[in-house]
Every structure is written in structure tokens, then in C-alpha cells.
Amino acid sequence: MEREKILAALETAFAEISGAGYEDEPETFAEFLESFKKFRDPDFPAYWIPYTIEEAVEMLTDRNFGWHEDALKDEWSYTGEFSFICVDPETLKCLTAERSNGSCTVSVVFPILSIDDAVQVVEYFLRLVQQA
Amino acid sequence: MQLEQLTYTEEQIKRAIEEVWQELLQEADAEDYSLEEYLKHYRKYWDDPEFPNDIPELIMRTVEKIVGRPLSWYCELVRDPAGFTGEYSFVVVDPKTQKCLTYRQSTFDGVNVHHFLNVAGTVVNYEDIVRLVIKLLDQIQSALADA
């Protein structure tokens, strides 16, 4: 899928997510990620990042999925990494589960500190959905 | 053991917790340290980044012991800005089928279908551990019954 289409979906999704009760001046998702890169303190609404990505994936595939997301933290602040688990509610299959060396992992972890990172993560999920 | 035929009592769960605790101590090459003693220190040190990781391991290995085979799982230690809240959020997947065993859906608002992948619970004391193991086993069993 073209990058432009993914970027547009991310911005639309971010406007929906951040529009709910946020008093400050609305900004673009790209600007929001720049701020996150600078200020990863515990008060930052970091969960808007995975929610925006999930919403964009659902918009682009025109489907709903079950998601679990975690904004990873060390003892001081967000690390900039996010873990995702994605389940197809029709089959209950965990799309992010991966078998390797006899064991099976459930989540995938991505650093998301720029709009390019976000586009790559959306592309990853679009591939997963296509493969499933 | 077939997961579908899963039966368990609270006594079995308590025995399994003790066995798993002993295994964890052995693996860590730790001195004999009772779970009660550990839990006394637990609330005091749970903001230490490493400390509460023993709890999800203890809970899931107990669940696996009752189920009779390994499961794939993810556990989030829920944190608010003030630190760890004591809540653990588990997502469990059957490694054979890759099906999510903790998935539920709800239309609690009467409009939209909401998807939940996790089973969560707060652990402050021993009874909370037993309760969370039972909650996970009940959910796993009902997921398999629906399959």
C-alpha cells in the first residue's frame, strides 16, 4: 500500500483518538511523535501512539481486531518501545504469535519514535492481516 | 491431559503453587525462602523493576501445571504515573493452535462490539494469587469449551 495512504490513515486515526477530551492545541501525529521522542515522561499520553496505529490498521483493512498494547517503561520513563498483540476475532487466531526454536511468542515489540517508524508498524500489520 | 477435561480444586491449585515456588527457588539457586516471606517483602519492593516478575512466572507456571502442558503467554505489569499498581494483565495463547485463550467480546455499551484479549487481577497477597490462577483457568476452560 502506498505510503501516502498510510500517512493519511494515521493522521485521521490520530485526530479521532486525540480529539477526545484533550484541551491543548491539536497537533499532527508526526508532531506528536516528535514530542514523544523528546519527552518520554510518565505523564505523556503515550498510549495514543498504539491506539492510533491500531485504528489506522482497522481503517485500511476495513476490519476490527482484538488488540492488547503496552507502552514499555523502565523505572523512570517510557522507553519508546511498544508491544502489540493482535487477535482476529473471527478465528480467535493470535496474528502476532510466532513459533521459533520450539517455543511460541505472543507479542511483537517495536520502537516508535517517528512517523517513519509508525508507517513501518502499520505496514507490518497489513502484511500480517494479508497472510492470515 | 486434554484441556477440555480440565478439573481442579482449590487444594490442587495451592499444592501446585507451592511446587512451582520450590522450582523457582531451585532455578534461581536461592536459599529456602517461603512464599509467605516473599509476599511480606513484595509490596515494599514492587517498584523495583525486577521484583514483581516472579509473580507472573509463579501464576502461569501454576496454570500450566494444572493444564498439563506449556502455554504461550504475555504479562503486562500495569503501571500508572506513580508506579506499579499491583495489577497484572495476562494474554494466553495455545501454542498448538495459536488461538487466544483469554479472548472475550462484549457489547457492554449496547452499540459496539468490544474485544478483550486479557485477564487481569491485582495481587497483594497469597489469596489474590489463588484467585487469579482460578480466573485464568476458568477463562481457558470456557475458551476451549466454545471452540
Short mmCIF file of C-alpha atoms in Angstrom, two decimals:
data_model
loop_
_atom_site.label_atom_id
_atom_site.label_comp_id
_atom_site.label_asym_id
_atom_site.label_seq_id
_atom_site.Cartn_x
_atom_site.Cartn_y
_atom_site.Cartn_z
CA MET A 1 0.00 0.00 0.00
CA GLU A 2 1.24 3.49 -0.79
CA ARG A 3 2.92 5.43 1.99
CA GLU A 4 0.66 8.44 1.34
CA LYS A 5 -2.44 6.37 2.07
CA ILE A 6 -0.94 5.04 5.30
CA LEU A 7 0.09 8.54 6.40
CA ALA A 8 -3.42 9.85 5.74
CA ALA A 9 -4.95 6.97 7.73
CA LEU A 10 -2.56 7.63 10.63
CA GLU A 11 -3.45 11.33 10.73
CA THR A 12 -7.21 10.62 10.56
CA ALA A 13 -6.90 7.99 13.28
CA PHE A 14 -4.83 10.32 15.47
CA ALA A 15 -7.39 13.13 15.13
CA GLU A 16 -10.07 10.70 16.34
CA ILE A 17 -8.01 9.38 19.25
CA SER A 18 -6.59 12.68 20.49
CA GLY A 19 -9.77 14.66 19.88
CA ALA A 20 -11.48 13.03 22.83
CA GLY A 21 -11.14 15.43 25.71
CA TYR A 22 -7.65 16.78 25.08
CA GLU A 23 -7.61 20.52 25.82
CA ASP A 24 -4.29 21.50 24.26
CA GLU A 25 -3.86 22.62 20.68
CA PRO A 26 -4.35 19.59 18.44
CA GLU A 27 -1.21 18.64 16.52
CA THR A 28 -0.42 16.16 13.81
CA PHE A 29 0.61 12.61 14.61
CA ALA A 30 4.06 13.33 13.18
CA GLU A 31 4.47 16.30 15.57
CA PHE A 32 3.09 14.29 18.46
CA LEU A 33 5.73 11.61 17.84
CA GLU A 34 8.45 14.28 17.77
CA SER A 35 7.28 15.49 21.20
CA PHE A 36 7.21 11.91 22.47
CA LYS A 37 10.78 11.41 21.31
CA LYS A 38 11.83 14.45 23.41
CA PHE A 39 9.59 13.99 26.45
CA ARG A 40 9.03 10.39 27.36
CA ASP A 41 7.98 11.21 30.92
CA PRO A 42 5.29 9.14 32.66
CA ASP A 43 2.61 11.86 32.21
CA PHE A 44 2.85 11.80 28.43
CA PRO A 45 -0.27 10.25 26.80
CA ALA A 46 1.90 7.58 25.19
CA TYR A 47 -0.97 5.15 24.63
CA TRP A 48 -2.33 7.42 21.89
CA ILE A 49 0.52 6.04 19.76
CA PRO A 50 -0.52 2.35 19.71
CA TYR A 51 -4.23 3.30 19.63
CA THR A 52 -3.56 5.45 16.53
CA ILE A 53 -1.68 2.63 14.81
CA GLU A 54 -4.41 0.09 15.61
CA GLU A 55 -7.15 2.44 14.38
CA ALA A 56 -5.21 3.11 11.15
CA VAL A 57 -4.79 -0.64 10.51
CA GLU A 58 -8.52 -1.19 11.03
CA MET A 59 -9.37 1.74 8.71
CA LEU A 60 -7.07 0.46 5.96
CA THR A 61 -8.30 -3.14 6.19
CA ASP A 62 -11.92 -2.20 6.92
CA ARG A 63 -11.92 -4.78 9.70
CA ASN A 64 -11.90 -4.89 13.51
CA PHE A 65 -9.33 -6.77 15.51
CA GLY A 66 -8.74 -7.53 19.16
CA TRP A 67 -5.69 -5.65 20.43
CA HIS A 68 -3.58 -5.56 23.53
CA GLU A 69 -0.88 -2.95 23.71
CA ASP A 70 1.74 -1.97 26.26
CA ALA A 71 3.85 1.17 26.31
CA LEU A 72 7.08 -0.20 27.73
CA LYS A 73 8.67 1.64 30.62
CA ASP A 74 11.89 1.41 32.51
CA GLU A 75 11.99 2.65 36.09
CA TRP A 76 11.97 6.33 35.01
CA SER A 77 10.11 6.82 31.77
CA TYR A 78 8.74 5.30 28.59
CA THR A 79 11.44 3.54 26.60
CA GLY A 80 9.87 4.43 23.23
CA GLU A 81 9.02 0.77 22.59
CA PHE A 82 5.52 -0.64 22.33
CA SER A 83 4.38 -4.23 22.44
CA PHE A 84 1.34 -5.32 20.49
CA ILE A 85 -0.82 -8.43 20.47
CA CYS A 86 -3.35 -8.74 17.66
CA VAL A 87 -6.15 -11.33 17.51
CA ASP A 88 -8.55 -11.96 14.63
CA PRO A 89 -11.97 -12.10 16.35
CA GLU A 90 -13.40 -14.31 13.59
CA THR A 91 -10.91 -17.14 14.05
CA LEU A 92 -9.52 -16.20 17.53
CA LYS A 93 -6.08 -16.70 15.98
CA CYS A 94 -3.36 -14.61 17.54
CA LEU A 95 -1.82 -12.98 14.46
CA THR A 96 1.27 -11.83 16.35
CA ALA A 97 2.06 -15.32 17.69
CA GLU A 98 5.27 -16.67 16.27
CA ARG A 99 6.89 -20.08 16.66
CA SER A 100 10.64 -20.26 16.86
CA ASN A 101 13.02 -22.80 18.38
CA GLY A 102 10.18 -24.86 19.79
CA SER A 103 8.58 -22.01 21.70
CA CYS A 104 5.83 -19.60 20.75
CA THR A 105 5.93 -15.86 21.43
CA VAL A 106 2.71 -13.90 21.68
CA SER A 107 3.64 -10.23 21.26
CA VAL A 108 5.72 -8.13 18.91
CA VAL A 109 7.73 -5.13 20.08
CA PHE A 110 8.55 -2.05 18.00
CA PRO A 111 10.31 1.22 18.76
CA ILE A 112 8.01 4.06 17.62
CA LEU A 113 9.68 7.45 17.82
CA SER A 114 8.96 8.90 14.38
CA ILE A 115 6.33 8.90 11.68
CA ASP A 116 8.55 6.59 9.62
CA ASP A 117 8.56 4.06 12.48
CA ALA A 118 4.76 4.31 12.68
CA VAL A 119 4.35 3.71 8.93
CA GLN A 120 6.58 0.63 9.16
CA VAL A 121 4.50 -0.79 12.01
CA VAL A 122 1.26 -0.25 10.07
CA GLU A 123 2.87 -1.97 7.05
CA TYR A 124 3.85 -4.89 9.30
CA PHE A 125 0.26 -5.35 10.50
CA LEU A 126 -1.14 -5.02 6.98
CA ARG A 127 1.19 -7.85 5.90
CA LEU A 128 0.08 -9.97 8.88
CA VAL A 129 -3.59 -9.49 8.01
CA GLN A 130 -2.91 -10.31 4.37
CA GLN A 131 -1.02 -13.50 5.30
CA ALA A 132 -3.81 -14.60 7.66
CA MET B 1 -4.38 -34.48 29.60
CA GLN B 2 -6.97 -32.91 27.32
CA LEU B 3 -7.60 -29.29 28.16
CA GLU B 4 -11.31 -29.89 27.65
CA GLN B 5 -11.33 -32.33 30.59
CA LEU B 6 -9.67 -29.90 32.92
CA THR B 7 -10.77 -30.22 36.54
CA TYR B 8 -9.19 -28.60 39.55
CA THR B 9 -9.83 -27.86 43.17
CA GLU B 10 -8.52 -25.01 45.29
CA GLU B 11 -6.40 -27.53 47.22
CA GLN B 12 -4.75 -28.75 43.98
CA ILE B 13 -4.06 -25.16 42.98
CA LYS B 14 -2.47 -24.40 46.36
CA ARG B 15 -0.30 -27.53 46.09
CA ALA B 16 0.73 -26.56 42.55
CA ILE B 17 1.63 -23.02 43.70
CA GLU B 18 3.90 -24.45 46.40
CA GLU B 19 5.57 -26.87 43.92
CA VAL B 20 6.17 -24.08 41.40
CA TRP B 21 7.55 -21.82 44.12
CA GLN B 22 10.06 -24.52 45.07
CA GLU B 23 11.03 -24.92 41.38
CA LEU B 24 11.58 -21.17 41.03
CA LEU B 25 13.80 -21.16 44.13
CA GLN B 26 15.83 -24.07 42.78
CA GLU B 27 16.27 -22.45 39.37
CA ALA B 28 17.42 -19.22 41.00
CA ASP B 29 19.75 -21.25 43.22
CA ALA B 30 18.14 -19.34 46.09
CA GLU B 31 18.04 -20.28 49.74
CA ASP B 32 14.89 -21.76 51.20
CA TYR B 33 12.56 -18.79 51.26
CA SER B 34 8.87 -19.29 51.87
CA LEU B 35 6.28 -17.72 49.62
CA GLU B 36 4.73 -16.06 52.70
CA GLU B 37 8.07 -14.45 53.48
CA TYR B 38 8.44 -13.31 49.87
CA LEU B 39 4.96 -11.78 49.88
CA LYS B 40 5.76 -9.84 53.07
CA HIS B 41 8.52 -8.03 51.17
CA TYR B 42 6.60 -7.92 47.92
CA ARG B 43 4.56 -4.74 48.49
CA LYS B 44 7.57 -2.93 49.88
CA TYR B 45 9.75 -3.60 46.83
CA TRP B 46 7.29 -3.99 43.98
CA ASP B 47 8.53 -0.83 42.29
CA ASP B 48 11.91 -2.44 41.81
CA PRO B 49 11.93 -3.19 38.05
CA GLU B 50 12.87 -6.85 38.54
CA PHE B 51 10.96 -7.72 41.69
CA PRO B 52 7.36 -8.40 40.59
CA ASN B 53 8.44 -10.57 37.65
CA ASP B 54 8.36 -13.61 39.94
CA ILE B 55 4.58 -13.29 40.35
CA PRO B 56 3.54 -13.77 36.67
CA GLU B 57 6.01 -16.66 36.38
CA LEU B 58 4.53 -18.26 39.52
CA ILE B 59 0.95 -17.77 38.31
CA MET B 60 1.44 -19.01 34.76
CA ARG B 61 3.58 -22.00 35.69
CA THR B 62 0.86 -22.98 38.17
CA VAL B 63 -1.76 -22.68 35.42
CA GLU B 64 0.44 -24.78 33.09
CA LYS B 65 0.90 -27.43 35.80
CA ILE B 66 -2.87 -27.78 36.23
CA VAL B 67 -3.45 -27.71 32.45
CA GLY B 68 -0.70 -30.29 31.91
CA ARG B 69 1.20 -28.57 29.12
CA PRO B 70 3.05 -25.32 28.33
CA LEU B 71 1.10 -22.31 27.13
CA SER B 72 2.30 -19.13 25.45
CA TRP B 73 1.61 -16.01 27.42
CA TYR B 74 2.27 -12.31 27.77
CA CYS B 75 2.00 -10.43 31.04
CA GLU B 76 1.82 -6.67 31.44
CA LEU B 77 2.67 -5.21 34.82
CA VAL B 78 0.18 -2.35 34.91
CA ARG B 79 1.78 0.95 35.85
CA ASP B 80 0.30 4.40 36.39
CA PRO B 81 2.44 7.59 36.69
CA ALA B 82 3.05 6.78 40.37
CA GLY B 83 4.49 3.34 39.56
CA PHE B 84 3.39 -0.29 39.57
CA THR B 85 -0.25 -0.64 40.62
CA GLY B 86 -0.12 -4.30 41.68
CA GLU B 87 -2.23 -5.32 38.70
CA TYR B 88 -1.15 -7.98 36.21
CA SER B 89 -2.73 -8.36 32.80
CA PHE B 90 -2.32 -11.75 31.08
CA VAL B 91 -2.89 -12.75 27.46
CA VAL B 92 -2.70 -16.53 26.97
CA VAL B 93 -2.34 -18.30 23.62
CA ASP B 94 -2.48 -22.03 22.86
CA PRO B 95 0.90 -22.67 21.20
CA LYS B 96 -0.50 -25.61 19.22
CA THR B 97 -3.33 -23.73 17.50
CA GLN B 98 -2.16 -20.13 18.14
CA LYS B 99 -5.67 -19.36 19.38
CA CYS B 100 -6.05 -16.71 22.04
CA LEU B 101 -7.50 -18.45 25.11
CA THR B 102 -8.20 -15.26 27.05
CA TYR B 103 -10.24 -13.56 24.30
CA ARG B 104 -13.73 -12.31 25.19
CA GLN B 105 -16.07 -9.93 23.47
CA SER B 106 -18.71 -7.71 24.93
CA THR B 107 -21.32 -5.21 23.81
CA PHE B 108 -21.43 -3.55 27.21
CA ASP B 109 -22.40 -0.15 25.74
CA GLY B 110 -25.21 -1.76 23.75
CA VAL B 111 -23.77 -0.42 20.47
CA ASN B 112 -20.28 -1.63 19.62
CA VAL B 113 -18.56 -4.99 19.94
CA HIS B 114 -15.53 -4.62 22.21
CA HIS B 115 -12.71 -7.15 22.08
CA PHE B 116 -10.78 -8.06 25.21
CA LEU B 117 -7.66 -10.20 24.98
CA ASN B 118 -6.61 -10.17 28.60
CA VAL B 119 -7.48 -11.48 32.04
CA ALA B 120 -6.30 -9.12 34.75
CA GLY B 121 -6.11 -9.10 38.51
CA THR B 122 -4.42 -7.31 41.37
CA VAL B 123 -2.07 -9.31 43.53
CA VAL B 124 -1.41 -8.10 47.04
CA ASN B 125 -1.45 -11.36 48.98
CA TYR B 126 -1.49 -15.15 48.67
CA GLU B 127 -5.27 -15.37 48.27
CA ASP B 128 -5.06 -12.97 45.30
CA ILE B 129 -2.62 -15.36 43.60
CA VAL B 130 -5.04 -18.28 44.08
CA ARG B 131 -7.94 -16.15 42.79
CA LEU B 132 -6.03 -15.06 39.68
CA VAL B 133 -4.98 -18.66 38.87
CA ILE B 134 -8.65 -19.74 39.14
CA LYS B 135 -9.75 -16.80 36.97
CA LEU B 136 -7.24 -17.77 34.28
CA LEU B 137 -8.17 -21.48 34.42
CA ASP B 138 -11.89 -20.68 34.21
CA GLN B 139 -11.33 -18.44 31.18
CA ILE B 140 -9.09 -21.01 29.45
CA GLN B 141 -11.64 -23.73 30.05
CA SER B 142 -14.53 -21.65 28.73
CA ALA B 143 -12.50 -20.66 25.63
CA LEU B 144 -11.86 -24.32 24.90
CA ALA B 145 -15.47 -25.28 25.51
CA ASP B 146 -16.56 -22.63 22.96
CA ALA B 147 -14.07 -23.81 20.35
#
